[in-house]
Each structure stands twice: as structure tokens, then as C-alpha cells.
């Protein structure tokens, strides 16, 4: 596939506003992701992080604003984006194998009706090996640990062979081995010139794992290189003065809309 | 067997197979009760279409039924999307409303046609052989067999063509949408298939059996396998076996065939729920027992190993000490000691329990882990 990537930003969302039943979840948010960076999206619960990813993917229709992927609308650039949803968003009792889940990543390239064949399966097998899960290909997915399930999801994104990887809390509840594997994978992707945007909860590791950060709490509080933006002052603005308490900020959202 | 019996059995097996296929996806999508709703509300579609074409055998009736089936799904979703009512409640609101409109229409305006509410609930498969498909005077078998056979072929073809899409949308609708497969399109496509199957089947076997055949066999198959293609195949087999079994049960008891078939579906499901190899209730109880025994014996062995060769050994390794030390009921402690003795892990020596070489090995392995 020839990539229409040009010199534009990998992802550029402008003035994104989105509400669930009149309650603003994203308020005039800009997201600018240069290509080839690892960007964390950080903010309290209910800050709209998942909503932002889903809006970029066109899964939600924003009330205002637009999203460009390498300078063009998402619909035209679908093949350039891979998505890793939260592990808890699917039913892991579904009757299938790890390899089959990874193969789903190839469906976008196949289009309707056409079935995955030997080449799709071999790409899926390679992707499983990349996340160290080659020995679990035929395992029923409910028999995998949380970390292994997360790695299956990552393999499924890898097999999409995208330019931009949107990940929703890839480190959520994983073991140390998986965390290490994911970090290595993110760096390998960056070395390949790919772009990663990940919702991230652990403030301790933001500086270690990511180059760029967007601080979000319904509005965009700050964005840019970690060393410049990831300051105590900005974190206080994002979390409403409770930097230590990562979760549970319920009215911080309103406070941020009308500071 | 008479040829009428063969016809009834063939219709029953084909209905069971046709229902099991979309039913598998309903069960996996946690929408089993949608089959209940659709299998009843299609009656409204049949009635409305009947008023238009005034012919009970017109294929337009099936189209009308399918449209009302989709309307049911749409209304349920619209009601639950208000956020004020949950989806199961929405089903409970929408389907009786549409169904009762159909019942009122029938009783007020179509009292003289064969569209009665008894037939809706339980159908009458026993009459299936008498309504023949005989173009140009050539008898080609019961109409019901042709109708359901066509629906079965359509269901098989749709599943084969869109297997990957159905799987993806069922497992991860967000990814499906991100990859450009419309989850709504697949969803409504499946619901259209469910509606057409329900209307075809309910003429023969009634709406209760449609629900039983769409939900029971897939739910049972789900307990037997963890591969989707096998689940589809097993659903069809379980549905067909239940249908045949139900027919013979009805003959034996001289009762309603559809009712017997639904009963057999329930019995088969219960048997599988109890005895399915790794997931059934019996297997779970046995597994839990075994784990309890393994843990208890390890506790005993580790306890003995800890005190082996120490001054307190004489005290700590008396059999009657165990139930106090481990907080086991005395009886259970005796059982554990007896079983461990029988398996050659400990032996009783002068009122003291002593580890055998094998028992010591197991204690060490367990303690290390």
C-alpha cells in the first residue's frame, strides 16, 4: 500500500467537542501527535481519554471539530490506524483461539466476504511471536492471563501493519513480564517510524515510557514533550490539586470547563 | 415408519438446524431473549401482510414478518437508548405490545382465517405433511419442508459468506467499526435472518419451540466446545437430536409434538450442564473435591516434614494431633490420613505418622512452589 502520509501530523484533532446527553466529555480539545513519537494521554477518570481515542477512530461522532490522520479524514486513512481497546471491553469467554483473535487484525485488508487464508494466518503467527506468545496460538482465549490477553491484543494491532497505534490503557493490570514486553514493543515501533498514542494511568512511568504527553481533563490542559509539559503545576491543573490521587475525580471535570 | 412420520421428522430436523445457526450468534451476543421477542412479533407482520395480499400462502407474508422483526429490534434499541430503561426491560415492553396488536387484529378482523393464537404458541407440526408442495400435480413433499429447507440453505450461505464479519462484530464491535465493517449492518442482517427463520419455523412448530431451538442447543454447545465452528455444528446436531427425540416422546405420551420437542431440548441442555466434560457441574464438583484433597494432603505432608527430626516430632506427628493443628473436623483429618496412608505417602509407625520417601518428595516440591 502506498502511504499518503505527507509531512502532516500523524494525528491532528482540532476543536473536538463531544457530549453524552448534554454532559460535555470533551470540550474544545486539540490533539496534535507528530509522527514517530510515543505519546501518553493522561488524566483523571472521566476525563474523556477513551472518548478521545474513540472519536479519533470515528467510533463516536463529535458535536464539533474534525480529526485528520496524516492530513486527511479518518475514513480515507483507515488502513493507517490500528486500535487496541481496553482488555475489559470484550468477552474473553468467546469460543476461539489466541491466533484467531490476532488474525482479526487482517480483516480490514481483506474487506467483506473474503476469508483469511494461509498468508493471513502466517502474518498472525509472526505477530504473536513478536509479543512472545507463539506458544499460545491454539490456546482458548479465556485460559490466558490478563497480561497474555493484552499481548494478544497488541499482536492483533501489529498485524494491521499500521502507521499509528491507538492504545487504550495497554498497561492496565498486566504483570511485569508483559509490561516489559509492551515497553520493548513501543520502542521497536518508534524505531520503525511508527506513532503510538496510549491512554496511560501510571504517572510514575510516563517520563520513562513516553516522549510526549497530552494532559486531559475534559479540556486539554497541556500537551508537548514530556520534559517540558509533565510538570507538577500542569498535573495539579489536570487532577484538581490531587496529584497523588489518580482516580475518583468526579467534579474536577466541571471545574476544568469553567476554571 | 409411515411417510407422514418421515415428513414430520424431516421438517423437525430442518427447523432445528435452521434455528441453531442464527441462535448461536444470538447466544454469543447475549441477545437470546431477542429470539423470544421476534418469534412473537413476526405475527404482526404476517397479519399486516395478510391484509395486503389476502393470501395465507404468499411469500409476501415472510417479508412482512421479517420487516416487523427488524422493527422489533429497532424499537427495543430506541427504547433502551433513552438511557431510562434497560435492554431486557425494553424487550419486555416492545414485544408484548406488538404481539398484542397482532392478536387484537386477528380476533377483530380475521376471525375466519386460520391464524389463531394457539397455533402461534405451539404450531402444529403434525399437520405439516398434509400441506403438499405439488406444482403441476407433481408431489414434491410438504410445503413446510421446502420453506424451511430454503431458509436453512439461506442461513448456511449467510453464515458461510459472512462468518468472519459475524465473528468480528460479535467479539469486538469497536474493532469491527474501526476496520470499516459496519456492526449495525451485520447486526440487522443477523436480525433479519432470525426474523425470517422465526416466521418460517413458527408456522410449523410455534414460537415457543422457535425460542427453545434458537437458545437451547447453542447454549448446550457452548458448554461442550471452545471453538466457534464446532459450536455451530454441535448446535445443529443437538437441535436435530432433540427434535427427533421430542417427536418420539410425543408419540409415546400421545401429546403435542412441539411441546415435547421443547421439553427434550430442556432435558438435553440439563444433561449437558450436568455432565459436560470439563465445564459441567459434576466435573466442577469433582475438580473442587480433588483440589481440596490435594491441598489437605500437602498440608499434612508439609507439617510432618517441618517437624521431622525435631524434638517436637513425637508430639506433632500423632494422628490425633492433626485435626486440631489444621483445624480440620476430626472425621476429615482421619480421611486425609487414611488416604495418604493408602497412597503410600505416610505410614503409621508406633502411633507416629512418618513420611515415606515419596511423601517427603511431594512435601518438598509443594513447599518450594
Coordinates of C-alpha atoms in Angstrom, one line a residue:
Chain A
X1 CA 0.0 0.0 0.0
X2 CA 1.3 3.4 -0.9
X3 CA 1.1 5.6 2.1
X4 CA -0.4 9.0 1.8
X5 CA 1.3 10.3 4.8
X6 CA 3.0 13.5 3.6
X7 CA 4.5 15.8 6.1
X8 CA 1.4 16.4 8.1
X9 CA 1.0 15.4 11.8
X10 CA 0.2 11.8 12.3
X11 CA -3.0 12.7 14.1
X12 CA -4.5 16.1 14.3
X13 CA -7.8 16.7 16.1
X14 CA -9.0 20.3 16.2
X15 CA -11.6 21.8 18.5
X16 CA -13.1 18.4 19.3
X17 CA -16.2 18.7 21.4
X18 CA -18.3 15.7 22.4
X19 CA -21.1 15.3 24.9
X20 CA -23.1 12.4 26.3
X21 CA -26.6 13.6 26.9
X22 CA -25.7 17.3 27.3
X23 CA -22.8 16.5 29.6
X24 CA -19.6 17.6 27.9
X25 CA -17.0 14.8 27.9
X26 CA -14.5 16.6 25.6
X27 CA -14.6 20.4 25.4
X28 CA -12.8 22.0 22.6
X29 CA -9.9 19.6 22.6
X30 CA -6.9 19.8 20.3
X31 CA -4.7 16.7 19.9
X32 CA -1.5 17.0 17.9
X33 CA 0.6 13.9 17.5
X34 CA 3.8 14.3 15.5
X35 CA 4.8 11.2 13.6
X36 CA 7.3 8.8 15.2
X37 CA 6.6 9.7 18.8
X38 CA 5.2 7.8 21.8
X39 CA 2.5 9.9 23.3
X40 CA 0.7 9.3 26.6
X41 CA -2.8 10.7 27.2
X42 CA -3.0 11.3 30.9
X43 CA -5.9 12.5 33.1
X44 CA -8.3 11.5 35.9
X45 CA -11.1 9.1 35.5
X46 CA -13.9 10.6 33.4
X47 CA -11.5 13.0 31.7
X48 CA -12.5 11.8 28.3
X49 CA -9.4 9.8 27.4
X50 CA -11.1 6.8 25.9
X51 CA -13.7 9.1 24.3
X52 CA -10.9 11.0 22.6
X53 CA -9.4 7.8 21.2
X54 CA -12.8 6.6 20.0
X55 CA -13.5 10.0 18.4
X56 CA -10.2 9.8 16.5
X57 CA -11.3 6.4 15.3
X58 CA -14.6 7.7 14.1
X59 CA -16.5 5.4 16.5
X60 CA -18.1 8.4 18.0
X61 CA -19.5 11.4 16.2
X62 CA -18.2 14.6 17.7
X63 CA -20.6 17.6 18.2
X64 CA -17.9 19.8 16.7
X65 CA -14.3 19.6 15.5
X66 CA -12.5 17.4 13.0
X67 CA -9.9 14.7 13.0
X68 CA -7.2 14.3 10.4
X69 CA -4.8 11.4 10.0
X70 CA -1.7 12.4 8.1
X71 CA -3.7 15.4 6.8
X72 CA -6.8 13.5 5.6
X73 CA -10.1 12.4 7.2
X74 CA -10.0 9.1 9.1
X75 CA -12.3 7.3 6.7
X76 CA -9.7 7.7 3.9
X77 CA -6.9 6.6 6.1
X78 CA -8.5 3.7 8.0
X79 CA -5.7 1.3 7.0
X80 CA -3.1 3.5 8.6
X81 CA -4.5 3.2 12.1
X82 CA -4.6 0.2 14.5
X83 CA -6.6 0.2 17.6
X84 CA -6.0 -1.6 20.9
X85 CA -9.2 -1.3 23.0
X86 CA -9.3 -1.9 26.7
X87 CA -8.9 -5.5 27.6
X88 CA -12.1 -5.4 29.6
X89 CA -14.2 -4.2 26.6
X90 CA -14.6 -7.7 25.1
X91 CA -15.9 -11.1 26.3
X92 CA -12.9 -13.4 26.8
X93 CA -15.2 -16.4 27.0
X94 CA -15.7 -16.1 23.3
X95 CA -15.1 -19.5 21.8
X96 CA -11.9 -19.0 19.9
X97 CA -8.1 -19.1 20.0
X98 CA -5.4 -16.5 20.5
X99 CA -4.3 -16.9 16.9
X100 CA -7.8 -16.4 15.6
X101 CA -8.1 -13.1 17.6
X102 CA -4.8 -11.9 16.1
X103 CA -6.0 -12.9 12.6
X104 CA -8.9 -10.4 13.1
X105 CA -6.3 -7.7 12.6
X106 CA -6.0 -8.7 9.0
X107 CA -9.8 -8.5 8.2
X108 CA -9.6 -4.8 7.4
X109 CA -7.2 -5.5 4.5
X110 CA -9.5 -8.4 3.3
X111 CA -12.7 -6.4 3.2
X112 CA -16.1 -8.1 3.1
X113 CA -16.7 -11.8 2.5
X114 CA -13.1 -12.7 1.6
X115 CA -11.7 -15.2 4.1
X116 CA -8.4 -15.2 5.8
X117 CA -6.0 -17.7 4.2
X118 CA -2.6 -19.1 4.8
X119 CA -0.8 -15.8 4.4
X120 CA -3.1 -14.0 6.9
X121 CA -2.5 -16.9 9.4
X122 CA 1.2 -16.8 9.0
X123 CA 1.3 -13.0 9.5
X124 CA -0.8 -13.5 12.6
X125 CA 1.6 -16.2 13.8
X126 CA 4.6 -13.8 13.3
X127 CA 2.8 -11.1 15.2
X128 CA 2.2 -13.5 18.1
X129 CA 5.9 -14.3 18.1
X130 CA 6.7 -10.6 18.3
X131 CA 4.9 -10.3 21.6
X132 CA 6.4 -13.6 22.9
X133 CA 3.1 -15.5 22.6
X134 CA 4.0 -18.0 19.9
X135 CA 3.4 -21.0 22.2
X136 CA -0.1 -19.9 23.0
X137 CA -1.5 -19.7 19.4
X138 CA -4.0 -22.5 19.9
X139 CA -5.0 -21.6 23.4
X140 CA -8.6 -20.8 24.1
X141 CA -8.5 -17.0 25.0
X142 CA -10.2 -17.4 28.4
X143 CA -7.3 -19.6 29.5
X144 CA -4.8 -16.7 29.1
X145 CA -3.8 -14.5 31.9
X146 CA -4.6 -10.8 31.8
X147 CA -1.1 -9.9 30.6
X148 CA -1.2 -12.6 27.9
X149 CA -4.6 -11.3 26.7
X150 CA -3.2 -7.8 26.5
X151 CA -0.3 -9.1 24.4
X152 CA -2.8 -10.9 22.1
X153 CA -4.5 -7.6 21.6
X154 CA -1.2 -5.9 20.8
X155 CA -0.3 -8.7 18.3
X156 CA -3.7 -8.0 16.7
X157 CA -2.8 -4.4 16.3
X158 CA 0.7 -5.3 14.9
X159 CA -0.8 -7.5 12.2
X160 CA -2.7 -4.5 11.0
X161 CA 0.7 -3.1 9.9
X162 CA -0.4 0.4 10.6
X163 CA 1.4 3.8 10.9
X164 CA -0.5 5.0 14.0
X165 CA -1.3 2.7 17.0
X166 CA -4.0 3.9 19.4
X167 CA -3.9 2.0 22.6
X168 CA -6.4 2.3 25.5
X169 CA -4.6 1.5 28.7
X170 CA -2.3 -1.1 27.4
X171 CA -0.6 -1.4 30.8
X172 CA -3.8 -1.9 32.8
X173 CA -3.5 -4.8 35.2
X174 CA -0.6 -6.6 33.4
X175 CA 2.2 -8.5 35.0
X176 CA 5.8 -7.3 35.0
X177 CA 6.8 -9.5 32.1
X178 CA 4.0 -8.1 29.9
X179 CA 4.8 -4.5 30.9
X180 CA 8.4 -5.1 29.9
X181 CA 7.3 -6.7 26.6
X182 CA 4.9 -3.8 25.8
X183 CA 7.6 -1.2 26.5
X184 CA 10.0 -3.0 24.2
X185 CA 7.4 -3.2 21.6
X186 CA 6.6 0.5 21.8
X187 CA 10.2 1.3 21.3
X188 CA 10.5 -1.1 18.4
X189 CA 7.5 0.6 16.8
X190 CA 9.1 4.1 17.3
X191 CA 12.4 2.8 15.8
X192 CA 10.3 1.8 12.8
X193 CA 9.0 5.3 12.5
X194 CA 5.5 4.4 13.8
X195 CA 3.4 6.6 16.0
X196 CA 1.8 5.4 19.2
X197 CA -0.9 7.2 21.3
X198 CA -1.7 5.4 24.5
X199 CA -4.0 6.2 27.4
X200 CA -1.9 5.8 30.4
X201 CA -2.7 5.7 34.1
X202 CA 0.6 5.3 35.9
X203 CA 2.1 8.8 36.4
X204 CA 5.3 7.3 37.7
X205 CA 6.2 5.7 34.4
X206 CA 5.1 8.5 32.0
X207 CA 8.5 10.1 31.7
X208 CA 10.3 6.7 31.3
X209 CA 8.0 5.2 28.6
X210 CA 6.8 8.2 26.6
X211 CA 8.3 11.1 24.6
X212 CA 5.2 13.3 24.5
X213 CA 2.2 13.7 26.8
X214 CA -1.3 15.2 26.5
X215 CA -2.8 16.1 29.8
X216 CA -6.6 15.9 29.5
X217 CA -9.5 16.7 31.8
X218 CA -12.5 17.3 29.5
X219 CA -10.4 20.2 28.2
X220 CA -6.8 19.8 27.1
X221 CA -4.7 21.1 30.0
X222 CA -1.3 20.9 28.3
X223 CA 0.5 18.9 25.5
X224 CA 4.0 18.5 24.3
X225 CA 7.3 16.9 25.1
X226 CA 7.3 15.1 28.5
X227 CA 10.2 17.1 30.0
X228 CA 8.5 20.4 29.2
X229 CA 4.9 19.6 29.9
X230 CA 4.8 16.9 32.5
X231 CA 5.2 19.3 35.5
X232 CA 3.7 19.3 38.9
X233 CA 1.9 22.5 38.1
X234 CA 0.2 21.0 35.0
X235 CA -0.6 17.8 36.9
X236 CA -2.3 19.9 39.6
X237 CA -4.3 21.6 36.9
X238 CA -5.3 18.3 35.4
X239 CA -6.1 16.4 38.6
X240 CA -7.5 19.4 40.5
X241 CA -4.8 19.6 43.1
X242 CA -4.8 15.9 44.0
X243 CA -1.8 14.7 42.0
X244 CA -1.3 11.7 44.3
X245 CA -4.9 10.5 44.0
X246 CA -5.1 9.3 40.4
X247 CA -8.7 8.1 40.4
X248 CA -12.0 9.3 41.6
X249 CA -12.0 12.9 40.5
X250 CA -15.7 13.4 39.7
X251 CA -16.3 17.2 39.8
X252 CA -12.9 18.0 38.6
X253 CA -14.4 17.8 35.1
X254 CA -16.8 20.7 35.8
X255 CA -14.1 22.7 37.4
X256 CA -11.9 22.4 34.4
X257 CA -14.6 23.5 32.0
X258 CA -15.2 26.8 33.8
X259 CA -12.0 27.5 35.7
Chain B
X1 CA -42.5 -45.5 9.8
X2 CA -45.2 -44.1 7.6
X3 CA -44.3 -41.5 5.0
X4 CA -46.1 -38.9 7.1
X5 CA -43.9 -39.6 10.1
X6 CA -40.8 -39.3 7.9
X7 CA -42.1 -35.9 6.7
X8 CA -42.7 -34.7 10.2
X9 CA -39.2 -35.8 11.3
X10 CA -37.6 -34.2 8.3
X11 CA -39.4 -30.9 8.9
X12 CA -38.4 -31.0 12.5
X13 CA -34.7 -31.7 11.8
X14 CA -34.6 -28.9 9.2
X15 CA -36.3 -26.4 11.5
X16 CA -33.9 -27.3 14.3
X17 CA -30.9 -26.8 12.1
X18 CA -32.2 -23.6 10.7
X19 CA -32.8 -22.2 14.2
X20 CA -29.5 -23.3 15.7
X21 CA -27.3 -21.4 13.3
X22 CA -28.6 -17.8 13.9
X23 CA -29.3 -18.9 17.5
X24 CA -25.6 -19.5 18.1
X25 CA -24.8 -15.9 17.3
X26 CA -27.7 -14.6 19.4
X27 CA -26.4 -16.6 22.4
X28 CA -22.9 -15.3 21.9
X29 CA -24.1 -11.7 21.5
X30 CA -26.1 -12.1 24.8
X31 CA -29.3 -11.4 22.9
X32 CA -31.0 -14.8 23.4
X33 CA -34.3 -13.2 24.5
X34 CA -34.4 -11.3 21.3
X35 CA -35.4 -14.6 19.7
X36 CA -38.4 -14.7 22.0
X37 CA -39.4 -11.2 21.1
X38 CA -39.0 -11.7 17.3
X39 CA -40.7 -15.1 17.2
X40 CA -43.8 -13.5 18.6
X41 CA -43.9 -10.1 16.9
X42 CA -43.4 -11.6 13.4
X43 CA -47.1 -12.5 13.9
X44 CA -47.9 -8.8 13.4
X45 CA -46.0 -8.8 10.2
X46 CA -47.9 -11.8 9.0
X47 CA -51.2 -10.2 9.9
X48 CA -50.5 -6.9 8.3
X49 CA -49.1 -8.6 5.1
X50 CA -52.2 -10.8 5.0
X51 CA -54.4 -7.7 5.0
X52 CA -52.5 -6.5 1.9
X53 CA -52.3 -9.7 -0.1
X54 CA -55.2 -11.7 1.4
X55 CA -53.4 -15.0 0.8
X56 CA -52.0 -17.1 3.7
X57 CA -49.5 -18.8 1.4
X58 CA -48.0 -15.7 -0.1
X59 CA -44.2 -15.2 0.3
X60 CA -45.1 -11.6 1.0
X61 CA -46.1 -12.7 4.4
X62 CA -42.5 -13.7 5.2
X63 CA -41.2 -10.3 4.0
X64 CA -43.8 -8.6 6.2
X65 CA -42.8 -10.7 9.1
X66 CA -39.1 -10.0 8.6
X67 CA -39.8 -6.3 8.5
X68 CA -41.7 -6.4 11.7
X69 CA -38.9 -8.5 13.2
X70 CA -36.4 -5.7 12.3
X71 CA -38.9 -3.1 13.6
X72 CA -38.9 -5.0 16.9
X73 CA -35.1 -4.8 17.2
X74 CA -35.1 -1.2 16.2
X75 CA -37.8 -0.3 18.8
X76 CA -36.1 -2.2 21.5
X77 CA -32.9 -0.3 20.8
X78 CA -34.6 3.0 20.6
X79 CA -36.3 2.4 24.0
X80 CA -33.1 1.3 25.7
X81 CA -31.1 4.1 24.1
X82 CA -33.1 6.7 26.0
X83 CA -31.0 5.5 28.9
X84 CA -34.1 5.3 31.1
X85 CA -34.9 1.7 30.5
X86 CA -32.5 -1.3 30.3
X87 CA -32.4 -3.5 27.3
X88 CA -34.1 -6.6 28.8
X89 CA -36.9 -4.3 30.1
X90 CA -37.2 -2.8 26.6
X91 CA -37.7 -6.2 25.2
X92 CA -40.4 -6.9 27.8
X93 CA -42.1 -3.6 26.7
X94 CA -41.9 -3.8 23.0
X95 CA -42.7 -7.4 22.2
X96 CA -46.0 -7.8 24.1
X97 CA -47.1 -4.5 22.6
X98 CA -46.5 -5.6 19.0
X99 CA -47.8 -9.1 19.7
X100 CA -51.0 -8.0 21.3
X101 CA -51.7 -5.6 18.5
X102 CA -51.5 -8.7 16.2
X103 CA -53.8 -10.7 18.5
X104 CA -56.4 -7.9 18.5
X105 CA -56.2 -7.5 14.8
X106 CA -56.7 -11.3 14.3
X107 CA -59.6 -11.5 16.6
X108 CA -61.4 -8.4 15.3
X109 CA -60.7 -8.7 11.6
X110 CA -59.5 -12.1 10.7
X111 CA -61.5 -14.4 12.9
X112 CA -62.4 -16.7 10.0
X113 CA -58.9 -17.4 8.7
X114 CA -56.5 -20.0 10.0
X115 CA -54.5 -17.6 12.1
X116 CA -55.3 -18.5 15.7
X117 CA -53.2 -17.7 18.8
X118 CA -52.9 -21.4 19.8
X119 CA -51.2 -22.2 16.6
X120 CA -48.8 -19.2 17.2
X121 CA -47.6 -20.6 20.5
X122 CA -47.3 -24.3 19.7
X123 CA -47.8 -24.6 16.0
X124 CA -48.9 -27.9 14.6
X125 CA -46.1 -29.8 13.0
X126 CA -48.3 -32.9 12.9
X127 CA -50.3 -31.2 10.0
X128 CA -47.1 -30.4 8.1
X129 CA -47.3 -33.5 5.9
X130 CA -50.8 -32.6 4.7
X131 CA -50.0 -29.4 3.1
X132 CA -48.1 -30.6 0.0
X133 CA -45.9 -28.7 -2.5
X134 CA -47.3 -30.1 -5.7
X135 CA -46.5 -27.9 -8.8
X136 CA -48.2 -29.3 -12.0
X137 CA -49.7 -32.0 -9.9
X138 CA -46.3 -33.4 -9.1
X139 CA -46.0 -34.2 -5.3
X140 CA -42.6 -32.9 -4.1
X141 CA -43.2 -33.2 -0.4
X142 CA -44.6 -31.0 2.4
X143 CA -44.6 -27.2 1.8
X144 CA -43.1 -26.7 5.2
X145 CA -40.1 -28.8 4.2
X146 CA -39.5 -26.6 1.2
X147 CA -39.9 -23.4 3.1
X148 CA -37.7 -24.4 5.9
X149 CA -35.2 -26.1 3.6
X150 CA -34.8 -22.8 1.7
X151 CA -34.4 -20.9 4.9
X152 CA -31.8 -23.4 6.1
X153 CA -29.8 -23.0 2.9
X154 CA -30.0 -19.2 3.1
X155 CA -28.9 -19.4 6.8
X156 CA -26.0 -21.7 5.9
X157 CA -25.0 -19.5 3.0
X158 CA -25.1 -16.2 5.0
X159 CA -23.1 -17.8 7.8
X160 CA -20.5 -19.2 5.4
X161 CA -20.2 -15.9 3.5
X162 CA -20.2 -13.6 6.5
X163 CA -18.6 -15.9 9.1
X164 CA -15.6 -13.6 9.6
X165 CA -17.8 -10.5 9.9
X166 CA -20.2 -12.2 12.3
X167 CA -17.3 -13.3 14.4
X168 CA -15.6 -10.0 14.5
X169 CA -18.7 -8.0 15.2
X170 CA -19.8 -10.4 17.9
X171 CA -16.4 -10.4 19.6
X172 CA -15.3 -6.8 19.2
X173 CA -17.7 -4.4 17.6
X174 CA -15.4 -1.4 18.2
X175 CA -12.6 -3.0 16.2
X176 CA -15.1 -4.0 13.5
X177 CA -16.2 -0.4 13.2
X178 CA -12.6 0.8 13.2
X179 CA -11.8 -1.7 10.4
X180 CA -14.7 -0.4 8.3
X181 CA -17.2 -3.3 8.9
X182 CA -20.4 -1.8 9.9
X183 CA -21.5 -3.5 13.2
X184 CA -25.1 -2.1 12.7
X185 CA -25.3 -3.7 9.2
X186 CA -24.1 -7.1 10.5
X187 CA -26.4 -6.8 13.5
X188 CA -29.5 -6.0 11.5
X189 CA -28.6 -8.6 8.9
X190 CA -28.5 -11.2 11.6
X191 CA -31.8 -10.0 13.0
X192 CA -33.3 -10.3 9.5
X193 CA -32.1 -13.9 9.3
X194 CA -33.6 -14.5 12.8
X195 CA -36.9 -13.0 11.7
X196 CA -37.2 -15.0 8.5
X197 CA -36.2 -18.2 10.4
X198 CA -38.7 -17.4 13.1
X199 CA -41.6 -16.8 10.7
X200 CA -40.8 -19.9 8.7
X201 CA -40.4 -22.1 11.7
X202 CA -43.3 -20.8 13.7
X203 CA -45.8 -21.8 11.1
X204 CA -44.6 -25.4 11.7
X205 CA -43.7 -25.5 15.3
X206 CA -44.9 -22.3 17.0
X207 CA -43.0 -19.6 18.7
X208 CA -42.1 -21.4 21.9
X209 CA -40.2 -24.1 20.0
X210 CA -38.5 -21.4 17.9
X211 CA -37.1 -19.9 21.1
X212 CA -36.2 -23.3 22.5
X213 CA -34.4 -24.3 19.3
X214 CA -32.6 -21.0 18.9
X215 CA -31.4 -20.8 22.5
X216 CA -31.2 -24.3 24.0
X217 CA -28.9 -26.1 21.5
X218 CA -26.4 -23.2 21.2
X219 CA -26.3 -22.8 25.0
X220 CA -25.6 -26.5 25.4
X221 CA -23.0 -26.5 22.6
X222 CA -21.2 -23.6 24.3
X223 CA -20.6 -25.9 27.3
X224 CA -19.1 -28.5 25.1
X225 CA -16.5 -26.7 23.0
X226 CA -14.5 -23.5 22.8
X227 CA -14.3 -23.2 19.0
X228 CA -17.0 -21.3 17.1
X229 CA -17.3 -23.6 14.1
X230 CA -17.6 -26.6 16.4
X231 CA -20.2 -24.7 18.4
X232 CA -22.3 -24.1 15.3
X233 CA -22.0 -27.8 14.3
X234 CA -22.9 -29.1 17.7
X235 CA -25.8 -26.7 18.0
X236 CA -27.3 -28.1 14.8
X237 CA -26.7 -31.7 16.0
X238 CA -28.1 -31.1 19.5
X239 CA -31.1 -29.3 17.9
X240 CA -31.8 -32.1 15.5
X241 CA -31.4 -34.9 18.1
X242 CA -33.8 -33.0 20.4
X243 CA -36.3 -32.6 17.6
X244 CA -36.3 -36.3 16.7
X245 CA -36.3 -37.3 20.4
X246 CA -39.2 -34.9 21.1
X247 CA -41.2 -36.4 18.2
X248 CA -40.9 -39.9 19.7
X249 CA -41.7 -38.6 23.2
X250 CA -44.8 -37.1 21.8
X251 CA -45.8 -40.4 20.1
X252 CA -45.1 -42.2 23.4
X253 CA -47.2 -39.8 25.5
X254 CA -49.7 -39.0 22.8
X255 CA -49.2 -35.3 23.2
X256 CA -48.3 -32.1 21.4
X257 CA -45.1 -32.6 19.3
X258 CA -43.7 -29.1 19.6
X259 CA -44.2 -29.1 23.3
X260 CA -42.4 -32.4 23.6
X261 CA -39.5 -31.2 21.4
X262 CA -39.1 -28.1 23.6
X263 CA -39.1 -30.4 26.6
X264 CA -36.4 -32.6 25.2
X265 CA -34.3 -29.5 24.4
X266 CA -34.5 -28.6 28.1
X267 CA -33.6 -32.2 29.2
X268 CA -30.7 -32.4 26.8
X269 CA -29.4 -29.0 28.0
X270 CA -29.7 -30.1 31.6
X271 CA -27.8 -33.3 31.0
X272 CA -25.0 -31.4 29.2
X273 CA -25.0 -28.8 32.0
X274 CA -24.5 -31.6 34.5
X275 CA -22.1 -33.9 32.6
X276 CA -20.2 -31.8 30.1
X277 CA -16.6 -33.0 30.4
X278 CA -14.6 -30.0 31.7
X279 CA -17.3 -27.4 32.4
X280 CA -20.3 -29.4 33.6
X281 CA -21.4 -29.2 37.2
X282 CA -20.4 -32.7 38.1
X283 CA -16.9 -32.2 36.7
X284 CA -16.6 -28.9 38.7
X285 CA -17.6 -30.6 41.9
X286 CA -15.2 -33.4 41.3
X287 CA -12.4 -30.9 40.5
X288 CA -13.1 -28.9 43.6
X289 CA -13.0 -32.1 45.7
X290 CA -9.8 -33.2 44.2
X291 CA -8.2 -29.8 44.8
X292 CA -9.4 -29.9 48.4
X293 CA -7.8 -33.3 48.9
X294 CA -4.6 -32.3 47.2
X295 CA -4.3 -29.2 49.4
X296 CA -5.2 -31.1 52.5
X297 CA -2.6 -33.8 51.8
X298 CA 0.0 -31.2 51.1
X299 CA -0.7 -29.5 54.4
X300 CA -0.3 -32.8 56.2
X301 CA 2.9 -33.7 54.4
X302 CA 4.5 -30.3 54.9
X303 CA 3.5 -30.3 58.6
X304 CA 5.2 -33.7 59.0
X305 CA 8.2 -32.6 57.0
X306 CA 8.6 -29.4 59.1
X307 CA 8.8 -31.3 62.4
X308 CA 10.7 -34.3 61.0
X309 CA 13.8 -34.9 63.2
X310 CA 13.0 -32.2 65.7
X311 CA 12.4 -32.5 69.4
X312 CA 8.7 -31.8 69.0
X313 CA 8.3 -34.6 66.4
X314 CA 6.8 -37.1 68.8
X315 CA 4.1 -34.7 69.7
X316 CA 3.5 -33.1 66.3
X317 CA 3.1 -36.3 64.4
X318 CA 0.5 -38.1 66.4
X319 CA -2.5 -38.8 64.2
X320 CA -5.0 -37.3 66.7
X321 CA -3.0 -34.0 66.7
X322 CA -3.7 -33.3 63.1
X323 CA -7.3 -32.2 63.3
X324 CA -6.5 -29.7 66.0
X325 CA -3.4 -28.4 64.3
X326 CA -5.0 -28.0 60.8
X327 CA -8.4 -27.0 62.1
X328 CA -9.9 -29.9 60.3
X329 CA -13.0 -31.7 61.5
X330 CA -11.8 -35.0 63.2
X331 CA -13.5 -37.1 60.6
X332 CA -11.9 -35.2 57.7
X333 CA -8.5 -35.5 59.3
X334 CA -8.9 -39.3 59.6
X335 CA -9.9 -39.4 56.0
X336 CA -6.9 -37.4 54.8
X337 CA -4.6 -39.6 56.9
X338 CA -6.2 -42.8 55.7
X339 CA -6.0 -41.8 52.1
X340 CA -2.4 -40.5 52.4
X341 CA -1.5 -43.9 54.0
X342 CA -3.2 -45.8 51.3
X343 CA -1.3 -43.9 48.6
X344 CA 2.0 -44.6 50.4
X345 CA 2.8 -41.0 51.3
X346 CA 2.8 -41.6 55.1
X347 CA 2.8 -44.6 57.3
X348 CA 1.8 -45.1 60.9
X349 CA 4.7 -46.3 63.0
X350 CA 4.3 -46.7 66.7
X351 CA 1.5 -44.1 67.0
X352 CA 3.5 -41.7 64.9
X353 CA 2.9 -40.6 61.4
X354 CA 6.0 -40.8 59.3
X355 CA 6.7 -39.6 55.8
X356 CA 7.6 -42.2 53.2
X357 CA 10.3 -41.2 50.7
X358 CA 7.6 -40.4 48.2
X359 CA 5.7 -38.3 50.7
X360 CA 8.8 -36.3 51.6
X361 CA 9.5 -35.6 48.0
X362 CA 5.9 -34.2 47.5
X363 CA 6.2 -32.1 50.6
X364 CA 9.5 -30.6 49.4
X365 CA 8.1 -29.9 45.9
X366 CA 4.9 -28.3 47.4
X367 CA 6.8 -26.2 49.8
X368 CA 9.2 -24.9 47.2
X369 CA 6.4 -23.7 45.0

